[in-house]
Amino acid sequence: MSKAVSRQDWEQRAAALQVQGQAYIGGQYQPAASGETFECVSPIDGRVLAQIASCDQADADQAVANARATFDSGVWSRSAPAKRKRILQRFADLIDAHCEELALLETLDMGKPIGDSLAVDIPGAARSIRWCAEAIDKIYDEVAPTAHDELGLVTREPVGVVAAIVPWNFPLLMASWKLGPALASGNSVVLKPSEKSPLTAIRIAALALEAGLPAGVLNVLPGYGHTVGKALALHMDVDTLVFTGSTRVAKQLMIYAGESNMKRVWLEAGGKSPNVVFADAPDLDAAAEAAASAIAFNQGEVCTAGSRLLVEESIREEFVGKVVEALKRSWAPGHPLDPNTSVGALVDTTQIDTVLRYIEAGHADGATLKLGGKRVMEETGGLFVEPTVFDGVTNSMRIAREEIFGPVLSVIGFTSFDDAMQIANDTIYGLAAAVWTSDLSKAHRAARTLRAGSVWVNQYDGGDMTAPFGGFKQSGNGRDKSLHAFDKYTELKATWIKL
Ligand code: NAD
């Protein structure tokens, strides 16, 4: 098939798309045990894309039993790392080969621009799986320093059955940050995508089988959090629960683990990241472009969104003007299937209502609207909000304290380094932070002072599979990506032998 290049091409493909909505257990697609389904609605135009199996306890029981039996059989868990590597590399290759189809599913399902699905989400998902596959036959265990008549082995073993519960903002990418290390380490996985964006997770299950992943190693259960998500979190035979989503649900999952089998719980949760611009930033135009992108990319539905822009008072007015211009120039909402669109639709009506409520709260709390503030393109039937900038925000306002998860920027002024660091760290979250300065010592001091899992200097949102990603404080625990991610999916064993 030739490459889709225009909105018309993508619309034609969307019309012809076959969408799978069933659960995937033990290597087969099947309806939910109850027969229940729910509608998958596109936020682009309100179109129903598919009926999705609404899984619950019975499906969780079946999938976990399947995953357990497969794990215990050793067909994957005890296979040679080099064999797992080859199969997962094929899986990554198949994701790449189906990039256009998966990108289209992602965009139709959650509203992000097709250009981003094609360039960021799907290649990123393939890269995560490939990187972990390539690593797995290069990681060695340890021999402890013992006396001459003893041997101490420190080995890593797969944990067993992993349940992965993921969000809707980067549906396949967030799933792949879990699947890569979980599968490479030999675990069996039950993946629960968000009810708001289940399509790519369901689709790739078949690609994994095609790549050679034994049936039962990867199971996918679409459904709601309070039904199948809760069933997995409370399940007595799930060894490890990995999660990306809100802090509210993350806390609940820790309770479920405590109420059940003390399964390990690893959480990637929310953020309210400070983007700190000092007057001596090397290039204010570049900083403004980055500040605009940090709040408008993916409609602001990004855990690391630079949603609090802290600007030194001496340049605040000038800098806010530049950010507003950058947003106007490059970040207007458009049709998500248009390859030139940079801001798509918000994921669903609940989310757009939340974002509009926060915009009202910004007004009510006395912040000054500099840009946007409204729902737009309503005639399309889609859920679009203009990138919005509030200036004159104080860090106690709701729009500065709570994660909005939409394109709403709060600008806060500061007068000194200590003032900036105090405001930046005055949050329950600690996912990411950025600092812009030409002063090397100031940059390093800031990097040491900021309580966040990722700190960026003179850039926003840098990172790669080679570096760990995750949060301090209520942004979570543990890390995705890099070799550190394997810690979540392995147990350490000490074997002590008397010689
Ligand atoms: P959410 O917490 O509402 O849902 C996440 C997942 O949890 C979904 O699959 C949902 O069905 C499930 N869930 C909900 N209630 C549950 C329950 N009681 N038991 C078990 N599962 C349950 O989050 P969301 O709205 O899908 O995603 C947005 C959030 O994700 C934001 O807070 C964002 O910051 C966060 N996020 C964090 C990262 C990160 O790496 N730290 C990355 C992306 C998104």
Coordinates of C-alpha atoms and ligand atoms in Angstrom, one line a residue:
M1 CA 0.0 0.0 0.0
S2 CA 1.3 3.5 -0.8
K3 CA 2.0 5.9 2.0
A4 CA -0.8 8.0 3.3
V5 CA 0.1 11.6 2.9
S6 CA -3.0 13.7 3.1
R7 CA -6.0 14.0 5.4
Q8 CA -8.1 12.5 2.6
D9 CA -5.8 9.4 2.5
W10 CA -6.1 8.9 6.2
E11 CA -9.9 9.3 6.1
Q12 CA -10.2 6.7 3.4
R13 CA -8.1 4.3 5.5
A14 CA -10.1 5.1 8.5
A15 CA -13.3 4.2 6.7
A16 CA -11.8 0.8 5.6
L17 CA -10.3 -0.1 8.9
Q18 CA -11.2 -3.3 10.6
V19 CA -11.2 -2.7 14.4
Q20 CA -10.7 -5.6 16.8
G21 CA -12.4 -5.0 20.2
Q22 CA -12.2 -8.4 21.9
A23 CA -10.0 -9.5 24.8
Y24 CA -7.0 -11.6 24.0
I25 CA -6.3 -14.6 26.3
G26 CA -4.1 -17.6 25.7
G27 CA -3.3 -16.6 22.2
Q28 CA -6.9 -16.0 21.0
Y29 CA -9.4 -13.2 20.7
Q30 CA -12.6 -13.7 22.7
P31 CA -15.5 -11.8 24.0
A32 CA -15.7 -10.9 27.7
A33 CA -17.0 -13.8 29.8
S34 CA -20.2 -11.8 30.6
G35 CA -20.7 -10.9 26.9
E36 CA -20.7 -7.2 28.0
T37 CA -19.3 -4.6 25.7
F38 CA -18.9 -0.8 25.7
E39 CA -18.6 1.7 22.8
C40 CA -15.2 3.0 21.7
V41 CA -16.0 6.5 20.6
S42 CA -13.6 8.7 18.6
P43 CA -13.0 12.2 20.2
I44 CA -12.4 13.5 16.7
D45 CA -16.0 13.4 15.6
G46 CA -18.0 11.3 18.1
R47 CA -18.0 8.3 15.7
V48 CA -18.3 4.8 17.3
L49 CA -15.2 2.9 16.2
A50 CA -15.9 -0.5 17.8
Q51 CA -17.7 -2.4 20.5
I52 CA -15.1 -3.3 23.1
A53 CA -15.2 -6.4 25.4
S54 CA -15.9 -5.1 28.9
C55 CA -13.8 -7.5 30.9
D56 CA -14.3 -8.2 34.6
Q57 CA -13.3 -10.6 37.4
A58 CA -14.0 -13.8 35.4
D59 CA -11.8 -12.6 32.5
A60 CA -9.1 -11.5 34.9
D61 CA -9.2 -15.0 36.5
Q62 CA -8.9 -16.7 33.2
A63 CA -6.1 -14.5 31.9
V64 CA -4.1 -14.7 35.1
A65 CA -4.5 -18.6 35.2
N66 CA -3.3 -18.7 31.6
A67 CA -0.4 -16.4 32.3
R68 CA 0.5 -18.5 35.4
A69 CA 0.3 -21.8 33.5
T70 CA 2.5 -20.4 30.7
F71 CA 5.0 -19.0 33.2
D72 CA 5.2 -22.3 35.1
S73 CA 5.6 -24.3 31.9
G74 CA 8.9 -22.5 31.2
V75 CA 8.2 -22.1 27.5
W76 CA 9.1 -18.5 27.8
S77 CA 10.3 -17.9 31.4
R78 CA 13.1 -20.5 31.1
S79 CA 13.9 -20.0 27.4
A80 CA 17.4 -18.7 26.5
P81 CA 17.7 -14.9 26.7
A82 CA 19.0 -14.9 23.1
K83 CA 15.8 -16.7 22.0
R84 CA 13.6 -14.1 23.8
K85 CA 15.7 -11.4 22.2
R86 CA 15.0 -12.7 18.7
I87 CA 11.3 -13.1 19.2
L88 CA 10.9 -9.6 20.8
Q89 CA 13.0 -8.1 18.0
R90 CA 10.6 -9.6 15.5
F91 CA 7.7 -8.2 17.6
A92 CA 9.3 -4.7 17.4
D93 CA 9.8 -5.2 13.6
L94 CA 6.1 -6.1 13.2
I95 CA 5.1 -3.0 15.2
D96 CA 7.2 -0.9 12.8
A97 CA 5.8 -2.7 9.8
H98 CA 2.3 -1.9 11.0
C99 CA 3.2 1.7 11.9
E100 CA 0.5 3.3 9.7
E101 CA -2.3 1.0 10.9
L102 CA -1.4 1.4 14.6
A103 CA -0.9 5.1 14.2
L104 CA -4.3 5.5 12.7
L105 CA -5.9 3.4 15.5
E106 CA -4.2 5.5 18.1
T107 CA -5.3 8.8 16.5
L108 CA -8.9 7.7 16.0
D109 CA -9.1 6.3 19.5
M110 CA -7.6 9.2 21.6
G111 CA -7.5 12.2 19.2
K112 CA -3.8 12.9 19.0
P113 CA -2.4 14.3 15.7
I114 CA -1.6 11.5 13.2
G115 CA 1.9 13.0 12.6
D116 CA 2.7 12.4 16.3
S117 CA 1.3 8.9 16.3
L118 CA 3.5 8.1 13.3
A119 CA 6.6 9.8 14.5
V120 CA 6.5 9.4 18.3
D121 CA 4.1 6.8 19.6
I122 CA 4.5 3.8 17.4
P123 CA 8.2 4.1 16.6
G124 CA 8.8 4.7 20.3
A125 CA 6.8 1.6 21.3
A126 CA 8.9 -0.5 18.8
R127 CA 12.1 1.0 20.1
S128 CA 11.2 0.2 23.7
I129 CA 10.6 -3.4 23.0
R130 CA 13.7 -3.7 20.7
W131 CA 16.0 -2.0 23.2
C132 CA 15.0 -4.3 26.0
A133 CA 15.2 -7.3 23.7
E134 CA 18.8 -6.3 22.7
A135 CA 19.8 -5.8 26.3
I136 CA 18.5 -9.1 27.7
D137 CA 21.4 -11.3 26.6
K138 CA 24.0 -8.8 27.7
I139 CA 23.0 -8.6 31.4
Y140 CA 25.1 -10.7 33.7
D141 CA 24.4 -11.9 37.2
E142 CA 26.8 -11.6 40.1
V143 CA 29.1 -13.8 42.2
A144 CA 29.5 -12.6 45.7
P145 CA 32.9 -12.1 47.3
T146 CA 33.0 -15.1 49.6
A147 CA 35.5 -17.2 51.5
H148 CA 37.4 -19.9 49.6
D149 CA 35.0 -22.7 50.7
E150 CA 31.8 -21.0 49.7
L151 CA 30.1 -19.8 46.6
G152 CA 27.5 -17.0 46.7
L153 CA 25.4 -16.5 43.6
V154 CA 23.3 -13.4 43.1
T155 CA 20.8 -14.0 40.3
R156 CA 17.8 -12.3 38.9
E157 CA 14.7 -14.3 38.2
P158 CA 11.5 -13.2 36.5
V159 CA 8.8 -12.3 39.0
G160 CA 6.1 -14.4 37.4
V161 CA 2.7 -12.9 36.4
V162 CA 2.8 -9.2 35.8
A163 CA -0.4 -7.1 35.5
A164 CA 0.2 -3.8 33.6
I165 CA -2.5 -1.1 33.9
V166 CA -1.8 1.8 31.5
P167 CA -3.4 5.2 30.6
W168 CA -4.7 6.7 27.5
N169 CA -2.4 9.6 26.7
F170 CA 0.3 7.5 25.0
P171 CA -1.6 4.2 24.9
L172 CA 0.9 1.9 23.1
L173 CA 4.0 3.8 24.2
M174 CA 3.2 3.5 27.9
A175 CA 2.2 -0.2 27.4
S176 CA 5.6 -0.8 25.7
W177 CA 7.6 0.7 28.5
K178 CA 6.1 -2.1 30.6
L179 CA 6.0 -4.9 27.9
G180 CA 9.7 -4.4 26.9
P181 CA 11.4 -5.2 30.2
A182 CA 8.6 -7.5 31.5
L183 CA 8.7 -9.8 28.5
A184 CA 12.4 -9.7 28.0
S185 CA 12.9 -10.8 31.6
G186 CA 10.7 -13.9 31.0
N187 CA 7.5 -12.9 32.7
S188 CA 4.0 -13.5 31.6
V189 CA 1.9 -10.4 31.3
V190 CA -1.8 -9.4 31.5
L191 CA -2.1 -5.9 30.0
K192 CA -5.1 -3.7 30.8
P193 CA -5.3 -0.7 28.5
S194 CA -7.4 2.3 29.4
E195 CA -11.1 2.0 28.6
K196 CA -10.6 5.3 26.7
S197 CA -7.9 3.9 24.3
P198 CA -7.8 0.1 24.1
L199 CA -7.4 -0.4 20.3
T200 CA -3.6 -0.6 19.8
A201 CA -3.1 -2.8 22.8
I202 CA -5.7 -5.2 21.5
R203 CA -4.1 -5.2 18.0
I204 CA -0.5 -5.8 19.0
A205 CA -1.4 -9.0 20.9
A206 CA -1.8 -10.7 17.5
L207 CA 1.5 -9.2 16.3
A208 CA 3.3 -10.7 19.3
L209 CA 1.9 -14.1 18.5
E210 CA 2.9 -13.7 14.9
A211 CA 6.4 -12.8 16.1
G212 CA 6.6 -16.1 17.9
L213 CA 5.7 -15.1 21.5
P214 CA 4.2 -18.3 22.9
A215 CA 0.4 -18.1 23.5
G216 CA -0.4 -17.1 27.1
V217 CA 2.7 -14.9 27.6
L218 CA 0.8 -11.8 26.6
N219 CA -2.9 -11.4 27.4
V220 CA -4.9 -8.2 26.9
L221 CA -8.0 -7.4 28.9
P222 CA -9.9 -4.2 27.8
G223 CA -12.3 -2.9 30.3
Y224 CA -12.9 -0.3 33.1
G225 CA -10.6 0.4 36.0
H226 CA -13.2 -0.3 38.7
T227 CA -14.0 -3.7 37.1
V228 CA -11.2 -5.6 35.5
G229 CA -8.5 -3.2 36.7
K230 CA -9.5 -3.6 40.3
A231 CA -9.8 -7.4 39.8
L232 CA -6.2 -7.6 38.6
A233 CA -5.0 -5.3 41.4
L234 CA -6.7 -7.4 44.1
H235 CA -5.8 -10.7 42.4
M236 CA -4.0 -13.3 44.7
D237 CA -2.0 -14.7 41.8
V238 CA -0.6 -11.5 40.3
D239 CA 3.0 -11.2 41.5
T240 CA 3.7 -7.6 40.3
L241 CA 1.5 -4.8 39.3
V242 CA 2.9 -2.0 37.2
F243 CA 0.9 1.1 36.5
T244 CA 1.0 4.4 34.7
G245 CA -1.8 6.8 35.4
S246 CA -3.1 9.2 38.0
T247 CA -1.9 9.6 41.5
R248 CA -5.4 9.0 42.8
V249 CA -5.6 5.6 41.3
A250 CA -1.9 4.8 42.1
K251 CA -2.7 5.3 45.8
Q252 CA -5.7 3.0 45.5
L253 CA -3.5 0.3 43.9
M254 CA -1.2 0.3 46.9
I255 CA -4.2 -0.3 49.1
Y256 CA -5.4 -3.2 46.9
A257 CA -1.9 -4.8 47.1
G258 CA -2.0 -4.5 50.9
E259 CA -5.5 -5.9 51.0
S260 CA -4.5 -8.9 48.8
N261 CA -1.2 -10.7 48.4
M262 CA 1.3 -7.8 48.9
K263 CA 2.1 -7.9 45.2
R264 CA 4.9 -5.6 44.2
V265 CA 3.4 -2.3 43.0
W266 CA 5.3 0.1 40.7
L267 CA 3.7 3.4 39.9
E268 CA 4.2 6.1 37.3
A269 CA 1.8 8.8 38.3
G270 CA 0.9 12.4 37.8
G271 CA 2.9 15.6 37.5
K272 CA 2.8 19.4 37.7
S273 CA 6.3 20.1 36.4
P274 CA 8.0 23.4 36.8
N275 CA 9.8 24.9 33.8
V276 CA 12.1 27.6 35.3
V277 CA 13.3 30.3 33.0
F278 CA 16.1 32.6 34.4
A279 CA 16.8 36.0 32.8
D280 CA 20.2 34.7 31.7
A281 CA 18.7 31.9 29.6
P282 CA 21.0 31.4 26.6
D283 CA 18.2 31.9 24.0
L284 CA 14.9 33.3 25.1
D285 CA 13.3 32.5 21.7
A286 CA 14.3 28.9 21.9
A287 CA 13.1 28.8 25.6
A288 CA 9.7 30.2 24.6
E289 CA 9.3 27.7 21.7
A290 CA 10.1 24.9 24.2
A291 CA 7.7 26.3 26.8
A292 CA 4.9 26.4 24.2
S293 CA 5.6 22.8 23.1
A294 CA 5.8 21.7 26.7
I295 CA 2.2 22.6 27.3
A296 CA 0.6 22.1 23.8
F297 CA 2.2 18.9 22.6
N298 CA -0.3 16.0 22.9
Q299 CA -2.9 18.5 23.8
G300 CA -1.2 19.0 27.2
E301 CA -2.1 15.4 28.0
V302 CA 1.4 14.6 29.1
C303 CA 2.5 13.5 32.5
T304 CA 5.7 15.7 32.1
A305 CA 3.8 18.7 30.7
G306 CA 5.6 21.9 31.6
S307 CA 2.4 23.2 33.2
R308 CA 4.0 25.6 35.6
L309 CA 6.1 28.2 33.8
L310 CA 8.3 30.0 36.4
V311 CA 9.8 33.1 34.9
E312 CA 12.2 35.6 36.5
E313 CA 10.3 38.9 37.0
S314 CA 12.7 41.0 35.0
I315 CA 11.9 39.2 31.8
R316 CA 8.4 38.0 32.5
E317 CA 6.3 40.2 30.4
E318 CA 8.6 39.9 27.4
F319 CA 8.9 36.2 27.8
V320 CA 5.2 35.5 28.2
G321 CA 4.6 37.5 25.0
K322 CA 7.1 35.2 23.2
V323 CA 5.3 32.1 24.5
V324 CA 1.9 33.4 23.4
E325 CA 3.3 34.1 19.9
A326 CA 4.9 30.7 19.7
L327 CA 1.6 29.0 20.7
K328 CA -0.4 31.1 18.1
R329 CA 2.2 30.4 15.4
S330 CA 2.6 26.7 15.8
W331 CA 0.0 25.2 18.1
A332 CA -3.5 25.8 16.9
P333 CA -5.9 22.9 17.1
G334 CA -6.7 21.1 13.9
H335 CA -8.1 18.0 12.5
P336 CA -6.1 15.1 13.9
L337 CA -6.0 13.2 10.6
D338 CA -4.4 16.2 8.9
P339 CA -0.7 15.5 8.8
N340 CA 0.0 19.2 9.4
T341 CA -1.9 19.3 12.7
S342 CA 0.0 19.9 15.9
V343 CA -2.8 19.9 18.5
G344 CA -5.6 17.3 18.2
A345 CA -8.7 16.5 20.2
L346 CA -8.9 15.9 23.9
V347 CA -9.6 12.2 24.7
D348 CA -13.3 12.4 25.8
T349 CA -16.1 14.6 27.1
T350 CA -15.0 14.0 30.8
Q351 CA -11.5 15.3 30.0
I352 CA -12.7 18.4 28.1
D353 CA -15.1 19.2 30.9
T354 CA -12.3 18.9 33.4
V355 CA -10.0 21.2 31.4
L356 CA -12.8 23.8 30.9
R357 CA -13.5 23.7 34.6
Y358 CA -9.9 24.4 35.4
I359 CA -10.0 27.4 33.0
E360 CA -13.0 28.7 35.0
A361 CA -11.0 28.2 38.2
G362 CA -8.1 30.2 36.7
H363 CA -10.5 33.1 36.1
A364 CA -12.2 32.7 39.5
D365 CA -8.9 32.6 41.4
G366 CA -7.8 35.9 39.7
A367 CA -5.2 34.8 37.1
T368 CA -4.9 36.9 33.9
L369 CA -5.9 35.1 30.7
K370 CA -3.3 35.8 28.0
L371 CA -4.4 33.3 25.3
G372 CA -7.1 30.9 24.5
G373 CA -9.5 29.8 27.2
K374 CA -12.2 28.3 24.9
R375 CA -13.5 25.2 23.3
V376 CA -13.2 25.4 19.5
M377 CA -14.2 23.5 16.3
E378 CA -17.3 22.3 18.0
E379 CA -19.1 22.1 14.7
T380 CA -16.8 19.1 13.8
G381 CA -18.3 17.1 16.7
G382 CA -14.8 16.8 18.1
L383 CA -13.4 17.8 21.5
F384 CA -10.9 20.7 20.9
V385 CA -9.6 23.3 23.3
E386 CA -7.3 26.2 22.4
P387 CA -3.9 26.3 24.1
T388 CA -4.5 28.6 27.1
V389 CA -2.1 30.8 29.0
F390 CA -2.8 32.3 32.4
D391 CA -0.3 34.9 33.7
G392 CA -0.2 36.3 37.2
V393 CA -0.7 32.9 38.8
T394 CA 0.4 32.2 42.3
N395 CA 1.5 28.7 43.3
S396 CA -1.5 28.4 45.7
M397 CA -4.1 28.6 42.9
R398 CA -5.8 25.4 41.8
I399 CA -4.4 25.8 38.3
A400 CA -0.9 25.7 39.8
R401 CA -1.4 22.9 42.3
E402 CA -3.6 20.3 40.4
E403 CA -2.7 18.3 37.3
I404 CA -5.1 19.6 34.6
F405 CA -3.9 17.3 31.8
G406 CA -4.8 19.7 29.1
P407 CA -3.2 22.6 27.3
V408 CA -3.4 25.1 30.1
L409 CA -0.3 26.9 31.1
S410 CA 0.2 28.7 34.5
V411 CA 2.8 31.5 34.5
I412 CA 4.3 32.3 37.9
G413 CA 6.9 35.0 38.5
F414 CA 10.0 34.7 40.8
T415 CA 12.7 37.1 41.9
S416 CA 15.7 35.0 43.0
F417 CA 17.2 31.5 42.6
D418 CA 16.0 30.4 46.1
D419 CA 12.5 31.8 45.4
A420 CA 12.4 29.8 42.1
M421 CA 13.5 26.6 43.7
Q422 CA 11.1 27.0 46.6
I423 CA 8.1 27.5 44.2
A424 CA 9.3 24.7 41.9
N425 CA 9.5 22.2 44.7
D426 CA 6.2 23.3 46.4
T427 CA 4.1 20.6 44.9
I428 CA 3.0 17.0 45.8
Y429 CA 4.5 15.9 42.5
G430 CA 8.1 15.3 41.4
L431 CA 8.1 13.9 37.9
A432 CA 10.2 16.4 35.9
A433 CA 11.6 20.0 35.9
A434 CA 13.5 22.2 33.6
V435 CA 15.8 25.1 34.1
W436 CA 17.1 27.6 31.5
T437 CA 20.3 29.5 32.3
S438 CA 23.7 30.3 30.8
D439 CA 25.3 29.9 34.2
L440 CA 26.8 26.4 34.6
S441 CA 26.9 26.5 38.3
K442 CA 23.4 27.8 38.6
A443 CA 22.2 25.0 36.3
H444 CA 23.9 22.3 38.4
R445 CA 22.7 23.8 41.6
A446 CA 19.2 23.8 40.3
A447 CA 19.5 20.3 39.0
R448 CA 20.6 19.2 42.5
T449 CA 17.8 21.2 44.3
L450 CA 14.9 20.2 42.1
R451 CA 13.0 17.2 43.6
A452 CA 12.1 15.5 40.3
G453 CA 13.0 12.3 38.5
S454 CA 14.0 14.1 35.3
V455 CA 15.7 17.5 35.2
W456 CA 16.3 19.2 31.9
V457 CA 18.8 22.0 31.3
N458 CA 18.2 24.4 28.4
Q459 CA 15.8 22.0 26.8
Y460 CA 12.4 20.5 27.7
D461 CA 11.5 16.8 27.6
G462 CA 14.8 15.2 26.7
G463 CA 15.3 11.5 27.2
D464 CA 15.7 8.2 25.6
M465 CA 15.4 4.5 26.3
T466 CA 18.9 4.7 27.7
A467 CA 17.9 6.8 30.7
P468 CA 15.5 6.0 33.6
F469 CA 12.1 7.8 33.7
G470 CA 9.9 8.1 36.8
G471 CA 9.0 10.2 39.7
F472 CA 9.9 11.5 43.1
K473 CA 7.2 12.1 45.8
Q474 CA 3.6 11.4 44.6
S475 CA 4.7 11.1 41.0
G476 CA 5.4 7.4 41.7
N477 CA 8.1 4.9 42.5
G478 CA 10.5 2.8 40.4
R479 CA 11.6 3.7 36.9
D480 CA 10.6 2.8 33.4
K481 CA 13.2 2.7 30.6
S482 CA 16.9 1.9 30.8
L483 CA 18.4 -1.1 32.6
H484 CA 16.9 0.2 35.8
A485 CA 13.4 -0.8 34.5
F486 CA 14.4 -4.5 34.9
D487 CA 14.4 -4.1 38.6
K488 CA 10.6 -4.0 38.5
Y489 CA 10.3 -7.3 36.7
T490 CA 12.9 -9.4 38.5
E491 CA 13.4 -10.8 42.0
L492 CA 17.0 -11.0 43.3
K493 CA 18.0 -14.4 44.6
A494 CA 21.0 -15.2 46.8
T495 CA 22.1 -18.8 46.4
W496 CA 24.8 -19.8 49.0
I497 CA 26.8 -23.0 48.5
K498 CA 29.2 -24.7 50.9
L499 CA 32.0 -26.1 48.8
Ligands
NAD1 P1 -6.2 6.9 35.5 O1 -5.4 6.8 36.7 O2 -7.6 7.4 35.5 O3 -6.3 5.5 34.7 C1 -5.1 4.8 34.4 C2 -5.5 3.3 34.3 O4 -5.9 2.9 35.6 C3 -6.6 3.0 33.3 O5 -6.3 1.9 32.6 C4 -7.8 2.9 34.2 O6 -8.8 2.1 33.7 C5 -7.2 2.2 35.4 N1 -7.9 2.3 36.7 C6 -8.8 3.3 37.1 N2 -9.3 3.0 38.3 C7 -8.8 1.8 38.7 C8 -9.0 1.0 39.8 N3 -9.8 1.4 40.8 N4 -8.3 -0.2 39.9 C9 -7.5 -0.5 38.9 N5 -7.3 0.2 37.7 C10 -7.9 1.4 37.7 O7 -5.2 7.8 34.5 P2 -5.5 8.3 33.0 O8 -6.5 9.4 33.1 O9 -5.7 7.1 32.2 O10 -4.1 8.9 32.6 C11 -3.7 10.2 33.0 C12 -2.8 10.1 34.2 O11 -1.6 9.3 33.8 C13 -2.2 11.5 34.5 O12 -2.2 11.7 35.9 C14 -0.8 11.4 34.0 O13 0.1 12.3 34.7 C15 -0.4 10.0 34.3 N6 0.7 9.6 33.5 C16 1.9 9.3 34.1 C17 3.0 9.0 33.4 C18 4.3 8.7 34.0 O14 5.1 8.0 33.4 N7 4.5 9.1 35.3 C19 2.9 8.8 32.0 C20 1.7 9.0 31.4 C21 0.6 9.4 32.1

